[in-house]
Amino acid sequence: MSELPITEQENERSRGLDTLTVEATLALINDEDHGVPAAVRRELPSIARAVEGVVARLRVGGRLIYVGTGTSGRLGVLDASECPPTFGVPADLIQGLIAGGYDACHRAVEASEDDREAGAADLELRGVTAADAVIGIAASGRTPYTVGAVAHARALGAFTAAVTCVPGSAITDAAEVAIVPVVGPEVVAGSTRMKAGTAQKLVLNMISTTAMIQLGYVRGNRMTNMRARNSKLQARAVRILQSELGLDEAAATAALEAGGGDVATAVVMARTGRTLVVASDALQQAGGVIERAIASLSS
């Protein structure tokens, strides 16, 4: 029998887990979690290569597609779904593909992960080409669905990366760039929603956030392209405009209203003195990038 991947092995430090008090259990979990950021930090060079590959595709009209099963797939769907409200990008720019479809986001569909051909077929349905970037997420690194999807995408010429917690696994061979934070065995053996899931979430946060910054969807450290669709976000939008434009609260509120409730439009209007229609058109032509829109109206 082949050796179990490290994510499936038993953790020597948690062998008596069922005999511990609540407080001792929490302390053990927390102690184990402490090593996760360090494991991710060791992978920064690979994460940087992945970001560069993603940005290169997105700059020329490609998409970023996360692929995974179970917890890994859900993390990809989560990261993809949070990018449009945070950065104001189209919903199809960053996508999450999970084995078993979106129903698998809220209920287990374990059998679907064993079908290697299904991963490739699902990418075909999304129309993946060499212009896109595909990132496979698999804690064990051997999930057939995800490995198949990454191998298919790479064969098409797409940029591919893998996020796994097992070095030398099948998906590290399938992808162009392998990101492998080795977090060790889980407190509950095989429960990769724990340390492995935390590591994967940290890596996906880094990839999508840094890519969006590189593409111009953040100014300073402010979410200037966010969508203000509820009262909390409207208040945040006003604060962003106060900082971005040097306005008091009343003036920033008025600027937001003049911009149709859209922060990016309000910034372009204020910086160029143009109307709502002109500023909106410039942003659309600039792909939502504020600096590019301002430059086009100032030339």
Coordinates of C-alpha atoms in Angstrom, one line a residue, residues 70 74 99-100 103-112:
G70 CA -15.6 19.5 -1.4
R74 CA -16.2 25.7 -1.8
A99 CA -17.5 19.2 -8.7
G100 CA -21.2 18.3 -8.4
D103 CA -25.5 22.3 -4.9
A104 CA -22.2 21.0 -3.6
C105 CA -21.6 24.3 -1.9
H106 CA -24.1 23.5 0.8
R107 CA -24.3 19.7 0.8
A108 CA -21.7 17.0 0.2
V109 CA -21.4 15.4 -3.2
E110 CA -18.3 13.3 -2.6
A111 CA -18.6 10.8 -5.5
S112 CA -18.3 13.5 -8.1

